Amino acid sequence: MPKPLVGYIDVCDRERVAGWVVDLAAEDHPVRLRILMDGHLVDEIGAKTFRADLLHMPRQGQCAFECVWPEALPHEGCLIEVLDSLLDRPITGSPFYIEPLPSSLAGSIDKTDRLHIAGWVRDDLNPERTVWLTAVIDGEPTTRFPANHFRRDLREAGLESGRYGFDYVFSAPLDPLKDHDIQLFHGQERFGTPIHIPRSQVLDESFKRHFLALIHNLTTDQARSDALSFLTSTADTLRSESGADLVSIRERNLKQRATRRQETTDPIAPCALFIDDRAPDPTFDAGSVALLSHIRAAQALGYICNFIASRQPPSEQDQIRLAALGITCLMPPVFTGPEEALKRLGTGLEVVYLHRLNNAESYTALTRAFAPTATLIWSIADLASLRLHRQAIVEQRPELDRVATHLEVRENMCAWTADHVLTHLPLKPSGWSALFQQPMSMSFPGPFLSKPAHVKHPESPSSPLSRILVMPPIRMQPNGWCWTFSLG
């Protein structure tokens, strides 16, 4: 156990600190002292100055010390410590607090986040001096910083030079997964009100910056691989949850369990997914008019309608326009295309509607794979093969007739794999007659069959596009049946 120091601080003010000290364990050697202000080293000196009043002490009075401050002490006061350099033993009277000079602070804290704190402050009693502040974060004080940034708005408000602003950037961004309390102090006086920053509940900008910093610190292939695996898994989970919310997967599961227990539950609205090349725009083409007409009919019958484009990604304007019509437009980054939509919504879909031949070819098999219980409707609009056959006859072009035959095979395959087919031409596609061994109807499934064919729309009751007419069935040889739908 080392012997304590013998000594005393005789003077400690804004000019100097002075006193005497002796180490009884080493009386023949002067004590080396460290002078600290608010924990920061100011000077290191030896206690070897002669004082006549200390002749009775060891070293014949050569044990005094004095340190004149190299610069003025802080206006807001400070804590002075005098410790021996060897073992950090304080001498009697240390630490000593220098009282603050009179001040009257005015200002405000304008902005605080996980990166910095900013505002302005000035001393109305001493407008020319720079106010120094200390940020205390979660109870831990940081470095003092000056409020001397120029701000034009302060000068224009009549505050002299306007150099009263501060913008203190934290040494490291605050952890977004934790709550934080921030206070500003001018010495022992608190400036402004305490600020509480709650932990992030969403992926805000501060969390993104924090996460990006973590990614940038990955320097090995294994670390990057682990990060990619985690991000991929997380993205997959987010997409699955978004899809489950759209088609009420949780409610459907609860309903199934209640049904098995023979309990009564509220009905769940059926869901339909419509797929076309681009977002339907009635000013663009007739196919969009037909598609929107069918969507309105589905909505009138209680269906929740979702749309996704297969070729041209929809814009935000398209999303807003369809939302105004009560249609959910599925967009990146959650839904990157029809395959993603079918994968995420599949088991919750009652109807999958494929518009045009190319979409029927591309997504029929995926519909069967991801939405095996959904009714598959193919809307062909018109038979391009029939038109090309006629053109080949009129123009006497056998090569065009071969193209039409190839196209007809594609149409026949899609018609054969679909549950229902919609067309707007009251024509007899005789090429389909060999495909169907039993009658096939072109009509909407489920609730559609229980509704009248004429669907009125109050917003435009006289519009020729305000209803769908089911025409009488056209007999196809030898045993196929086709229902044609006509707009108008």
CSV table of C-alpha atoms in Angstrom, one decimal:
chain,number,residue,atom,x,y,z
A,1,MET,CA,0.0,0.0,0.0
A,2,PRO,CA,1.7,3.2,-1.1
A,3,LYS,CA,2.0,6.1,1.4
A,4,PRO,CA,-0.3,9.0,0.7
A,5,LEU,CA,1.0,12.3,-0.5
A,6,VAL,CA,1.4,15.1,1.9
A,7,GLY,CA,0.5,18.5,0.5
A,8,TYR,CA,-2.1,21.1,-0.2
A,9,ILE,CA,-3.5,23.3,-3.0
A,10,ASP,CA,-3.1,26.8,-1.6
A,11,VAL,CA,-4.5,28.8,-4.7
A,12,CYS,CA,-6.7,27.7,-7.5
A,13,ASP,CA,-8.4,30.5,-9.5
A,14,ARG,CA,-8.7,31.7,-13.1
A,15,GLU,CA,-5.0,32.9,-13.0
A,16,ARG,CA,-3.1,29.9,-11.6
A,17,VAL,CA,-3.0,26.9,-9.4
A,18,ALA,CA,-0.3,26.6,-6.7
A,19,GLY,CA,0.5,24.6,-3.6
A,20,TRP,CA,3.0,22.1,-2.2
A,21,VAL,CA,3.4,18.4,-2.1
A,22,VAL,CA,5.8,15.7,-0.7
A,23,ASP,CA,5.9,12.0,-1.2
A,24,LEU,CA,6.9,10.5,2.2
A,25,ALA,CA,7.8,7.2,0.4
A,26,ALA,CA,10.5,9.1,-1.6
A,27,GLU,CA,11.4,12.3,0.3
A,28,ASP,CA,14.6,12.9,-1.6
A,29,HIS,CA,12.8,13.2,-5.0
A,30,PRO,CA,10.5,16.0,-6.1
A,31,VAL,CA,6.9,14.9,-7.0
A,32,ARG,CA,5.9,15.1,-10.6
A,33,LEU,CA,2.4,16.4,-11.0
A,34,ARG,CA,-0.2,16.4,-13.8
A,35,ILE,CA,-2.6,19.3,-14.0
A,36,LEU,CA,-5.9,18.5,-15.6
A,37,MET,CA,-8.8,20.6,-16.6
A,38,ASP,CA,-12.1,18.7,-17.2
A,39,GLY,CA,-10.1,15.6,-17.6
A,40,HIS,CA,-7.7,17.0,-20.2
A,41,LEU,CA,-4.0,17.4,-19.5
A,42,VAL,CA,-2.9,21.1,-19.3
A,43,ASP,CA,0.7,20.7,-18.0
A,44,GLU,CA,3.1,18.4,-16.2
A,45,ILE,CA,5.4,20.0,-13.6
A,46,GLY,CA,7.6,19.1,-10.7
A,47,ALA,CA,7.1,20.2,-7.1
A,48,LYS,CA,10.6,21.6,-6.5
A,49,THR,CA,10.2,25.3,-6.0
A,50,PHE,CA,11.6,26.8,-2.8
A,51,ARG,CA,9.3,28.3,-0.2
A,52,ALA,CA,10.6,29.6,3.1
A,53,ASP,CA,7.5,28.7,5.0
A,54,LEU,CA,8.1,25.0,4.0
A,55,LEU,CA,11.7,24.8,5.5
A,56,HIS,CA,10.4,22.4,8.2
A,57,MET,CA,9.2,20.0,5.4
A,58,PRO,CA,11.4,17.4,3.7
A,59,ARG,CA,13.7,18.7,0.9
A,60,GLN,CA,14.3,21.9,3.0
A,61,GLY,CA,11.3,23.7,1.5
A,62,GLN,CA,11.9,22.8,-2.1
A,63,CYS,CA,8.5,21.1,-2.6
A,64,ALA,CA,6.2,23.9,-3.9
A,65,PHE,CA,4.7,24.1,-7.3
A,66,GLU,CA,2.8,26.7,-9.4
A,67,CYS,CA,1.1,26.5,-12.8
A,68,VAL,CA,-0.1,29.6,-14.6
A,69,TRP,CA,-2.8,28.8,-17.0
A,70,PRO,CA,-1.6,29.1,-20.6
A,71,GLU,CA,-5.0,30.4,-21.7
A,72,ALA,CA,-8.1,31.7,-20.1
A,73,LEU,CA,-10.2,29.1,-18.3
A,74,PRO,CA,-13.7,28.4,-19.7
A,75,HIS,CA,-16.3,31.0,-19.1
A,76,GLU,CA,-18.7,28.3,-18.0
A,77,GLY,CA,-16.4,27.0,-15.3
A,78,CYS,CA,-14.3,23.8,-15.1
A,79,LEU,CA,-12.9,21.1,-12.8
A,80,ILE,CA,-9.2,21.3,-11.9
A,81,GLU,CA,-7.4,18.1,-10.8
A,82,VAL,CA,-3.8,17.9,-9.5
A,83,LEU,CA,-2.4,14.3,-9.5
A,84,ASP,CA,1.0,12.7,-9.1
A,85,SER,CA,2.3,11.4,-12.4
A,86,LEU,CA,3.3,8.0,-11.1
A,87,LEU,CA,0.2,6.7,-9.4
A,88,ASP,CA,-2.5,9.4,-10.1
A,89,ARG,CA,-2.8,10.1,-6.4
A,90,PRO,CA,-4.6,13.4,-5.8
A,91,ILE,CA,-3.2,15.9,-3.4
A,92,THR,CA,-5.3,17.5,-0.7
A,93,GLY,CA,-7.7,20.1,-2.2
A,94,SER,CA,-8.0,18.2,-5.6
A,95,PRO,CA,-10.3,18.3,-7.5
A,96,PHE,CA,-11.3,22.0,-7.3
A,97,TYR,CA,-14.2,23.5,-9.2
A,98,ILE,CA,-13.8,26.9,-10.9
A,99,GLU,CA,-17.2,28.7,-10.7
A,100,PRO,CA,-18.6,30.0,-14.0
A,101,LEU,CA,-18.8,33.7,-14.8
A,102,PRO,CA,-22.2,35.3,-15.1
A,103,SER,CA,-24.0,34.6,-18.4
A,104,SER,CA,-27.5,34.7,-19.9
A,105,LEU,CA,-27.9,32.2,-22.7
A,106,ALA,CA,-30.4,32.5,-25.5
A,107,GLY,CA,-30.9,30.2,-28.5
A,108,SER,CA,-32.5,27.0,-29.6
A,109,ILE,CA,-31.8,23.4,-30.6
A,110,ASP,CA,-33.1,23.2,-34.2
A,111,LYS,CA,-32.3,19.7,-35.3
A,112,THR,CA,-31.3,16.5,-33.6
A,113,ASP,CA,-30.9,13.0,-35.1
A,114,ARG,CA,-28.5,10.0,-34.8
A,115,LEU,CA,-25.8,11.9,-36.7
A,116,HIS,CA,-25.6,15.4,-35.2
A,117,ILE,CA,-27.2,18.1,-33.2
A,118,ALA,CA,-27.6,21.6,-34.5
A,119,GLY,CA,-28.9,25.0,-33.4
A,120,TRP,CA,-27.7,28.3,-32.1
A,121,VAL,CA,-26.8,30.0,-28.8
A,122,ARG,CA,-25.4,33.3,-27.6
A,123,ASP,CA,-24.6,35.0,-24.2
A,124,ASP,CA,-26.7,38.1,-24.0
A,125,LEU,CA,-24.4,39.5,-21.3
A,126,ASN,CA,-21.3,38.9,-23.4
A,127,PRO,CA,-22.5,38.9,-27.1
A,128,GLU,CA,-18.9,39.0,-28.4
A,129,ARG,CA,-17.8,35.8,-26.7
A,130,THR,CA,-18.1,32.3,-28.2
A,131,VAL,CA,-20.3,30.0,-26.1
A,132,TRP,CA,-18.9,26.5,-25.7
A,133,LEU,CA,-21.3,23.5,-25.2
A,134,THR,CA,-20.9,19.9,-24.2
A,135,ALA,CA,-23.2,17.2,-25.5
A,136,VAL,CA,-24.1,14.5,-22.9
A,137,ILE,CA,-25.3,11.4,-24.7
A,138,ASP,CA,-26.9,8.7,-22.6
A,139,GLY,CA,-25.2,10.1,-19.5
A,140,GLU,CA,-21.7,10.2,-21.1
A,141,PRO,CA,-20.2,13.7,-21.8
A,142,THR,CA,-18.5,14.3,-25.1
A,143,THR,CA,-16.0,16.9,-26.3
A,144,ARG,CA,-16.8,20.6,-25.9
A,145,PHE,CA,-17.6,22.4,-29.1
A,146,PRO,CA,-18.0,26.1,-29.9
A,147,ALA,CA,-21.2,27.8,-31.1
A,148,ASN,CA,-19.4,30.1,-33.6
A,149,HIS,CA,-20.8,29.1,-37.1
A,150,PHE,CA,-22.1,31.9,-39.2
A,151,ARG,CA,-25.8,31.9,-39.8
A,152,ARG,CA,-27.3,34.4,-42.2
A,153,ASP,CA,-30.7,34.2,-40.6
A,154,LEU,CA,-29.3,35.2,-37.2
A,155,ARG,CA,-27.5,38.2,-38.7
A,156,GLU,CA,-30.6,39.3,-40.6
A,157,ALA,CA,-32.6,39.0,-37.3
A,158,GLY,CA,-30.3,41.6,-35.8
A,159,LEU,CA,-28.0,39.4,-33.8
A,160,GLU,CA,-24.7,41.2,-34.5
A,161,SER,CA,-22.3,39.1,-36.6
A,162,GLY,CA,-24.6,36.0,-36.7
A,163,ARG,CA,-21.8,33.7,-35.6
A,164,TYR,CA,-23.7,31.9,-33.0
A,165,GLY,CA,-24.6,28.6,-34.8
A,166,PHE,CA,-23.4,25.1,-33.9
A,167,ASP,CA,-23.6,21.8,-35.7
A,168,TYR,CA,-22.0,19.1,-33.7
A,169,VAL,CA,-21.4,15.8,-35.5
A,170,PHE,CA,-21.2,12.8,-33.2
A,171,SER,CA,-18.0,10.8,-33.3
A,172,ALA,CA,-20.0,7.8,-34.4
A,173,PRO,CA,-23.7,7.5,-35.5
A,174,LEU,CA,-26.0,6.5,-32.7
A,175,ASP,CA,-27.2,2.9,-32.6
A,176,PRO,CA,-30.6,2.9,-34.3
A,177,LEU,CA,-31.6,-0.2,-32.3
A,178,LYS,CA,-31.4,1.6,-29.0
A,179,ASP,CA,-33.1,4.6,-27.3
A,180,HIS,CA,-30.9,7.7,-26.7
A,181,ASP,CA,-31.2,10.7,-24.5
A,182,ILE,CA,-29.2,13.8,-25.5
A,183,GLN,CA,-28.6,17.0,-23.4
A,184,LEU,CA,-26.5,20.1,-24.0
A,185,PHE,CA,-24.6,21.7,-21.1
A,186,HIS,CA,-22.8,25.0,-20.7
A,187,GLY,CA,-20.6,24.0,-17.8
A,188,GLN,CA,-23.1,22.9,-15.2
A,189,GLU,CA,-26.0,24.8,-16.7
A,190,ARG,CA,-28.2,22.8,-19.1
A,191,PHE,CA,-29.0,24.5,-22.4
A,192,GLY,CA,-32.4,23.7,-24.0
A,193,THR,CA,-34.6,20.7,-23.1
A,194,PRO,CA,-33.5,17.1,-23.1
A,195,ILE,CA,-34.0,15.3,-26.3
A,196,HIS,CA,-35.2,11.6,-26.5
A,197,ILE,CA,-34.5,9.7,-29.7
A,198,PRO,CA,-36.5,6.4,-29.7
A,199,ARG,CA,-35.1,3.3,-31.4
A,200,SER,CA,-36.0,2.8,-35.0
A,201,GLN,CA,-39.3,1.0,-35.6
A,202,VAL,CA,-39.1,1.4,-39.4
A,203,LEU,CA,-36.3,1.5,-41.9
A,204,ASP,CA,-35.6,5.2,-41.7
A,205,GLU,CA,-32.6,7.1,-43.1
A,206,SER,CA,-30.5,6.8,-40.0
A,207,PHE,CA,-31.1,3.0,-39.9
A,208,LYS,CA,-30.2,2.8,-43.6
A,209,ARG,CA,-26.9,4.7,-43.0
A,210,HIS,CA,-26.1,2.5,-40.0
A,211,PHE,CA,-26.8,-0.7,-42.1
A,212,LEU,CA,-24.8,0.7,-45.0
A,213,ALA,CA,-21.8,1.3,-42.8
A,214,LEU,CA,-22.0,-2.3,-41.6
A,215,ILE,CA,-22.0,-3.5,-45.2
A,216,HIS,CA,-19.0,-1.4,-46.1
A,217,ASN,CA,-17.1,-3.0,-43.3
A,218,LEU,CA,-17.4,-6.5,-44.8
A,219,THR,CA,-14.0,-7.2,-46.2
A,220,THR,CA,-13.9,-11.0,-46.7
A,221,ASP,CA,-15.7,-13.2,-49.2
A,222,GLN,CA,-17.3,-15.3,-46.4
A,223,ALA,CA,-18.6,-12.2,-44.7
A,224,ARG,CA,-20.1,-10.9,-47.9
A,225,SER,CA,-21.6,-14.3,-48.6
A,226,ASP,CA,-23.2,-14.4,-45.2
A,227,ALA,CA,-24.6,-10.9,-45.6
A,228,LEU,CA,-26.1,-11.8,-49.1
A,229,SER,CA,-27.7,-14.9,-47.6
A,230,PHE,CA,-29.2,-12.9,-44.8
A,231,LEU,CA,-30.5,-10.1,-47.2
A,232,THR,CA,-31.9,-12.6,-49.6
A,233,SER,CA,-33.7,-14.5,-46.9
A,234,THR,CA,-35.0,-11.2,-45.5
A,235,ALA,CA,-36.3,-10.0,-48.9
A,236,ASP,CA,-38.0,-13.3,-49.4
A,237,THR,CA,-39.8,-13.0,-46.0
A,238,LEU,CA,-40.9,-9.4,-46.8
A,239,ARG,CA,-42.3,-10.4,-50.2
A,240,SER,CA,-44.2,-13.3,-48.7
A,241,GLU,CA,-45.7,-11.1,-45.9
A,242,SER,CA,-46.8,-8.5,-48.5
A,243,GLY,CA,-48.4,-11.2,-50.6
A,244,ALA,CA,-50.1,-12.8,-47.6
A,245,ASP,CA,-51.6,-9.4,-46.6
A,246,LEU,CA,-53.0,-8.8,-50.1
A,247,VAL,CA,-54.9,-12.1,-50.2
A,248,SER,CA,-55.6,-12.4,-46.5
A,249,ILE,CA,-53.7,-15.6,-46.0
A,250,ARG,CA,-53.9,-15.5,-42.2
A,251,GLU,CA,-57.7,-14.9,-42.3
A,252,ARG,CA,-58.1,-17.7,-44.7
A,253,ASN,CA,-56.2,-20.1,-42.5
A,254,LEU,CA,-58.3,-19.1,-39.5
A,255,LYS,CA,-61.5,-19.6,-41.5
A,256,GLN,CA,-60.3,-23.1,-42.6
A,257,ARG,CA,-59.7,-24.1,-39.0
A,258,ALA,CA,-63.0,-22.7,-37.9
A,259,THR,CA,-64.8,-24.6,-40.7
A,260,ARG,CA,-63.2,-27.8,-39.6
A,261,ARG,CA,-64.6,-27.1,-36.1
A,262,GLN,CA,-68.0,-26.3,-37.6
A,263,GLU,CA,-67.8,-22.7,-36.4
A,264,THR,CA,-69.4,-19.8,-38.2
A,265,THR,CA,-67.0,-17.1,-39.5
A,266,ASP,CA,-67.3,-14.0,-41.6
A,267,PRO,CA,-66.9,-14.4,-45.3
A,268,ILE,CA,-63.6,-13.4,-47.0
A,269,ALA,CA,-63.7,-11.5,-50.2
A,270,PRO,CA,-62.3,-13.5,-53.2
A,271,CYS,CA,-59.2,-12.3,-54.9
A,272,ALA,CA,-58.4,-12.1,-58.6
A,273,LEU,CA,-55.1,-11.4,-60.3
A,274,PHE,CA,-55.1,-9.7,-63.7
A,275,ILE,CA,-52.0,-10.0,-65.9
A,276,ASP,CA,-51.5,-7.9,-69.1
A,277,ASP,CA,-48.5,-6.5,-71.0
A,278,ARG,CA,-48.8,-3.0,-69.4
A,279,ALA,CA,-51.0,-1.1,-67.1
A,280,PRO,CA,-54.5,-0.7,-68.7
A,281,ASP,CA,-55.1,2.7,-70.1
A,282,PRO,CA,-58.4,3.2,-71.9
A,283,THR,CA,-56.8,5.9,-74.0
A,284,PHE,CA,-54.1,3.6,-75.3
A,285,ASP,CA,-55.9,0.6,-76.9
A,286,ALA,CA,-59.1,-1.3,-77.0
A,287,GLY,CA,-57.6,-4.2,-75.1
A,288,SER,CA,-57.2,-1.9,-72.1
A,289,VAL,CA,-60.9,-0.9,-72.4
A,290,ALA,CA,-61.9,-4.6,-72.4
A,291,LEU,CA,-59.6,-5.4,-69.4
A,292,LEU,CA,-61.0,-2.6,-67.3
A,293,SER,CA,-64.5,-3.6,-68.2
A,294,HIS,CA,-63.9,-7.1,-66.9
A,295,ILE,CA,-62.2,-5.8,-63.8
A,296,ARG,CA,-65.2,-3.6,-63.0
A,297,ALA,CA,-67.5,-6.6,-63.5
A,298,ALA,CA,-65.3,-8.6,-61.0
A,299,GLN,CA,-65.4,-5.7,-58.5
A,300,ALA,CA,-69.2,-5.5,-58.8
A,301,LEU,CA,-69.3,-9.1,-57.8
A,302,GLY,CA,-67.2,-8.7,-54.7
A,303,TYR,CA,-63.7,-9.6,-56.0
A,304,ILE,CA,-60.6,-7.9,-54.7
A,305,CYS,CA,-58.7,-7.1,-57.9
A,306,ASN,CA,-54.9,-7.0,-58.3
A,307,PHE,CA,-53.0,-6.2,-61.5
A,308,ILE,CA,-49.5,-6.8,-62.6
A,309,ALA,CA,-47.7,-5.9,-65.9
A,310,SER,CA,-45.7,-8.6,-67.7
A,311,ARG,CA,-43.7,-6.4,-70.1
A,312,GLN,CA,-43.8,-2.7,-69.4
A,313,PRO,CA,-43.4,-1.8,-65.7
A,314,PRO,CA,-46.1,0.5,-64.5
A,315,SER,CA,-45.2,4.0,-63.4
A,316,GLU,CA,-46.3,5.7,-60.2
A,317,GLN,CA,-48.9,7.6,-62.2
A,318,ASP,CA,-50.3,4.2,-63.4
A,319,GLN,CA,-50.4,3.0,-59.8
A,320,ILE,CA,-52.3,6.1,-58.6
A,321,ARG,CA,-54.7,5.9,-61.6
A,322,LEU,CA,-55.5,2.2,-60.9
A,323,ALA,CA,-55.8,2.8,-57.2
A,324,ALA,CA,-58.5,5.4,-57.9
A,325,LEU,CA,-60.4,2.6,-59.6
A,326,GLY,CA,-60.0,0.3,-56.6
A,327,ILE,CA,-57.3,-1.8,-58.3
A,328,THR,CA,-54.1,-2.7,-56.5
A,329,CYS,CA,-51.2,-2.4,-58.9
A,330,LEU,CA,-48.4,-4.7,-57.9
A,331,MET,CA,-45.0,-3.1,-58.5
A,332,PRO,CA,-41.3,-3.5,-57.8
A,333,PRO,CA,-39.5,-4.0,-55.6
A,334,VAL,CA,-42.0,-6.3,-53.8
A,335,PHE,CA,-43.4,-7.8,-57.0
A,336,THR,CA,-40.8,-7.9,-59.8
A,337,GLY,CA,-43.1,-9.6,-62.3
A,338,PRO,CA,-46.1,-12.0,-62.8
A,339,GLU,CA,-44.0,-15.0,-61.6
A,340,GLU,CA,-43.2,-13.3,-58.3
A,341,ALA,CA,-46.9,-12.3,-57.9
A,342,LEU,CA,-48.2,-15.8,-58.6
A,343,LYS,CA,-45.6,-17.2,-56.2
A,344,ARG,CA,-46.6,-14.9,-53.4
A,345,LEU,CA,-50.4,-14.7,-53.9
A,346,GLY,CA,-51.0,-18.1,-55.4
A,347,THR,CA,-52.8,-20.1,-52.7
A,348,GLY,CA,-55.0,-17.1,-51.9
A,349,LEU,CA,-56.2,-16.5,-55.4
A,350,GLU,CA,-59.6,-17.6,-56.7
A,351,VAL,CA,-59.1,-16.3,-60.2
A,352,VAL,CA,-56.1,-15.7,-62.5
A,353,TYR,CA,-57.0,-13.7,-65.6
A,354,LEU,CA,-54.4,-13.7,-68.4
A,355,HIS,CA,-54.9,-11.1,-71.1
A,356,ARG,CA,-53.6,-11.7,-74.6
A,357,LEU,CA,-52.0,-14.8,-76.1
A,358,ASN,CA,-48.4,-14.1,-75.0
A,359,ASN,CA,-49.4,-13.9,-71.4
A,360,ALA,CA,-51.4,-17.1,-71.6
A,361,GLU,CA,-48.4,-18.9,-73.1
A,362,SER,CA,-46.0,-17.5,-70.5
A,363,TYR,CA,-48.0,-17.9,-67.3
A,364,THR,CA,-50.5,-20.7,-67.6
A,365,ALA,CA,-48.0,-23.3,-66.3
A,366,LEU,CA,-46.9,-21.0,-63.5
A,367,THR,CA,-50.5,-20.4,-62.5
A,368,ARG,CA,-51.1,-24.2,-62.3
A,369,ALA,CA,-47.9,-24.5,-60.2
A,370,PHE,CA,-48.4,-21.7,-57.8
A,371,ALA,CA,-52.2,-21.3,-57.7
A,372,PRO,CA,-53.5,-24.8,-58.3
A,373,THR,CA,-56.9,-24.1,-56.9
A,374,ALA,CA,-57.5,-20.8,-58.9
A,375,THR,CA,-59.7,-20.7,-61.9
A,376,LEU,CA,-57.7,-19.7,-65.0
A,377,ILE,CA,-59.4,-17.3,-67.4
A,378,TRP,CA,-57.8,-16.5,-70.7
A,379,SER,CA,-59.0,-13.4,-72.5
A,380,ILE,CA,-58.0,-13.7,-76.1
A,381,ALA,CA,-59.9,-10.6,-77.3
A,382,ASP,CA,-59.7,-11.7,-81.0
A,383,LEU,CA,-58.4,-14.6,-82.9
A,384,ALA,CA,-55.3,-13.4,-84.7
A,385,SER,CA,-55.0,-16.7,-86.5
A,386,LEU,CA,-58.4,-16.3,-88.1
A,387,ARG,CA,-57.6,-12.9,-89.3
A,388,LEU,CA,-54.3,-14.1,-90.8
A,389,HIS,CA,-56.0,-17.0,-92.5
A,390,ARG,CA,-58.4,-14.6,-94.2
A,391,GLN,CA,-55.7,-12.3,-95.2
A,392,ALA,CA,-53.7,-15.1,-96.7
A,393,ILE,CA,-56.7,-16.2,-98.8
A,394,VAL,CA,-57.4,-12.7,-100.0
A,395,GLU,CA,-53.7,-11.9,-100.8
A,396,GLN,CA,-53.0,-15.5,-102.0
A,397,ARG,CA,-50.0,-15.8,-99.7
A,398,PRO,CA,-49.3,-19.4,-98.7
A,399,GLU,CA,-46.4,-18.3,-96.4
A,400,LEU,CA,-48.8,-16.2,-94.4
A,401,ASP,CA,-51.2,-19.1,-94.1
A,402,ARG,CA,-48.4,-21.2,-92.6
A,403,VAL,CA,-47.9,-18.4,-90.0
A,404,ALA,CA,-51.6,-18.4,-89.3
A,405,THR,CA,-51.6,-22.2,-88.8
A,406,HIS,CA,-48.7,-21.9,-86.4
A,407,LEU,CA,-50.5,-19.2,-84.5
A,408,GLU,CA,-53.7,-21.2,-84.5
A,409,VAL,CA,-51.9,-24.1,-82.8
A,410,ARG,CA,-50.7,-21.7,-80.1
A,411,GLU,CA,-54.2,-20.4,-79.5
A,412,ASN,CA,-55.6,-23.9,-79.4
A,413,MET,CA,-53.1,-25.0,-76.8
A,414,CYS,CA,-53.9,-22.0,-74.5
A,415,ALA,CA,-57.6,-22.5,-75.0
A,416,TRP,CA,-57.2,-26.2,-74.1
A,417,THR,CA,-55.3,-25.5,-70.9
A,418,ALA,CA,-57.5,-22.6,-69.6
A,419,ASP,CA,-60.6,-23.2,-67.5
A,420,HIS,CA,-62.5,-20.5,-69.3
A,421,VAL,CA,-61.9,-18.4,-72.4
A,422,LEU,CA,-63.2,-14.9,-73.2
A,423,THR,CA,-63.4,-13.5,-76.7
A,424,HIS,CA,-65.1,-10.4,-78.1
A,425,LEU,CA,-65.8,-11.8,-81.5
A,426,PRO,CA,-69.1,-13.6,-82.2
A,427,LEU,CA,-67.3,-15.9,-84.6
A,428,LYS,CA,-67.1,-19.7,-85.0
A,429,PRO,CA,-63.4,-20.7,-84.5
A,430,SER,CA,-63.9,-24.1,-86.1
A,431,GLY,CA,-60.3,-25.1,-85.5
A,432,TRP,CA,-61.2,-25.5,-81.8
A,433,SER,CA,-63.8,-28.1,-82.4
A,434,ALA,CA,-61.4,-31.0,-82.2
A,435,LEU,CA,-60.0,-29.8,-78.9
A,436,PHE,CA,-62.9,-30.1,-76.6
A,437,GLN,CA,-64.5,-33.4,-75.7
A,438,GLN,CA,-67.0,-31.7,-73.5
A,439,PRO,CA,-68.8,-28.3,-73.6
A,440,MET,CA,-66.6,-25.4,-72.5
A,441,SER,CA,-68.2,-22.1,-71.5
A,442,MET,CA,-66.7,-18.6,-71.7
A,443,SER,CA,-68.0,-17.2,-68.4
A,444,PHE,CA,-66.6,-16.1,-65.0
A,445,PRO,CA,-66.5,-18.7,-62.3
A,446,GLY,CA,-68.0,-18.8,-58.8
A,447,PRO,CA,-70.0,-15.6,-57.9
A,448,PHE,CA,-70.0,-14.5,-61.5
A,449,LEU,CA,-72.4,-17.3,-62.4
A,450,SER,CA,-74.9,-16.2,-59.8
A,451,LYS,CA,-75.1,-12.6,-61.0
A,452,PRO,CA,-77.1,-11.3,-64.0
A,453,ALA,CA,-75.3,-10.9,-67.2
A,454,HIS,CA,-76.0,-7.1,-67.4
A,455,VAL,CA,-73.8,-5.3,-64.8
A,456,LYS,CA,-74.9,-1.7,-64.4
A,457,HIS,CA,-72.4,1.0,-63.4
A,458,PRO,CA,-73.9,4.1,-61.8
A,459,GLU,CA,-71.1,6.3,-62.9
A,460,SER,CA,-71.9,5.9,-66.6
A,461,PRO,CA,-75.2,4.0,-67.0
A,462,SER,CA,-75.6,5.0,-70.6
A,463,SER,CA,-72.0,4.1,-71.6
A,464,PRO,CA,-71.7,1.3,-74.2
A,465,LEU,CA,-68.9,-0.1,-72.1
A,466,SER,CA,-70.9,-0.1,-68.9
A,467,ARG,CA,-72.1,-3.7,-69.2
A,468,ILE,CA,-71.0,-7.2,-70.4
A,469,LEU,CA,-73.5,-9.0,-72.6
A,470,VAL,CA,-73.5,-12.8,-72.6
A,471,MET,CA,-74.5,-13.8,-76.1
A,472,PRO,CA,-76.3,-17.1,-76.8
A,473,PRO,CA,-74.0,-20.0,-77.2
A,474,ILE,CA,-72.7,-20.8,-80.7
A,475,ARG,CA,-72.7,-24.5,-81.5
A,476,MET,CA,-69.4,-25.9,-82.6
A,477,GLN,CA,-68.9,-29.1,-84.4
A,478,PRO,CA,-68.9,-31.8,-83.3
A,479,ASN,CA,-69.5,-31.2,-79.6
A,480,GLY,CA,-67.8,-28.0,-78.5
A,481,TRP,CA,-69.6,-25.1,-77.0
A,482,CYS,CA,-68.3,-21.5,-77.0
A,483,TRP,CA,-69.8,-18.5,-75.1
A,484,THR,CA,-68.9,-15.2,-76.7
A,485,PHE,CA,-68.9,-11.9,-74.8
A,486,SER,CA,-69.6,-8.7,-76.6
A,487,LEU,CA,-69.0,-5.2,-75.3
A,488,GLY,CA,-71.8,-2.8,-76.1
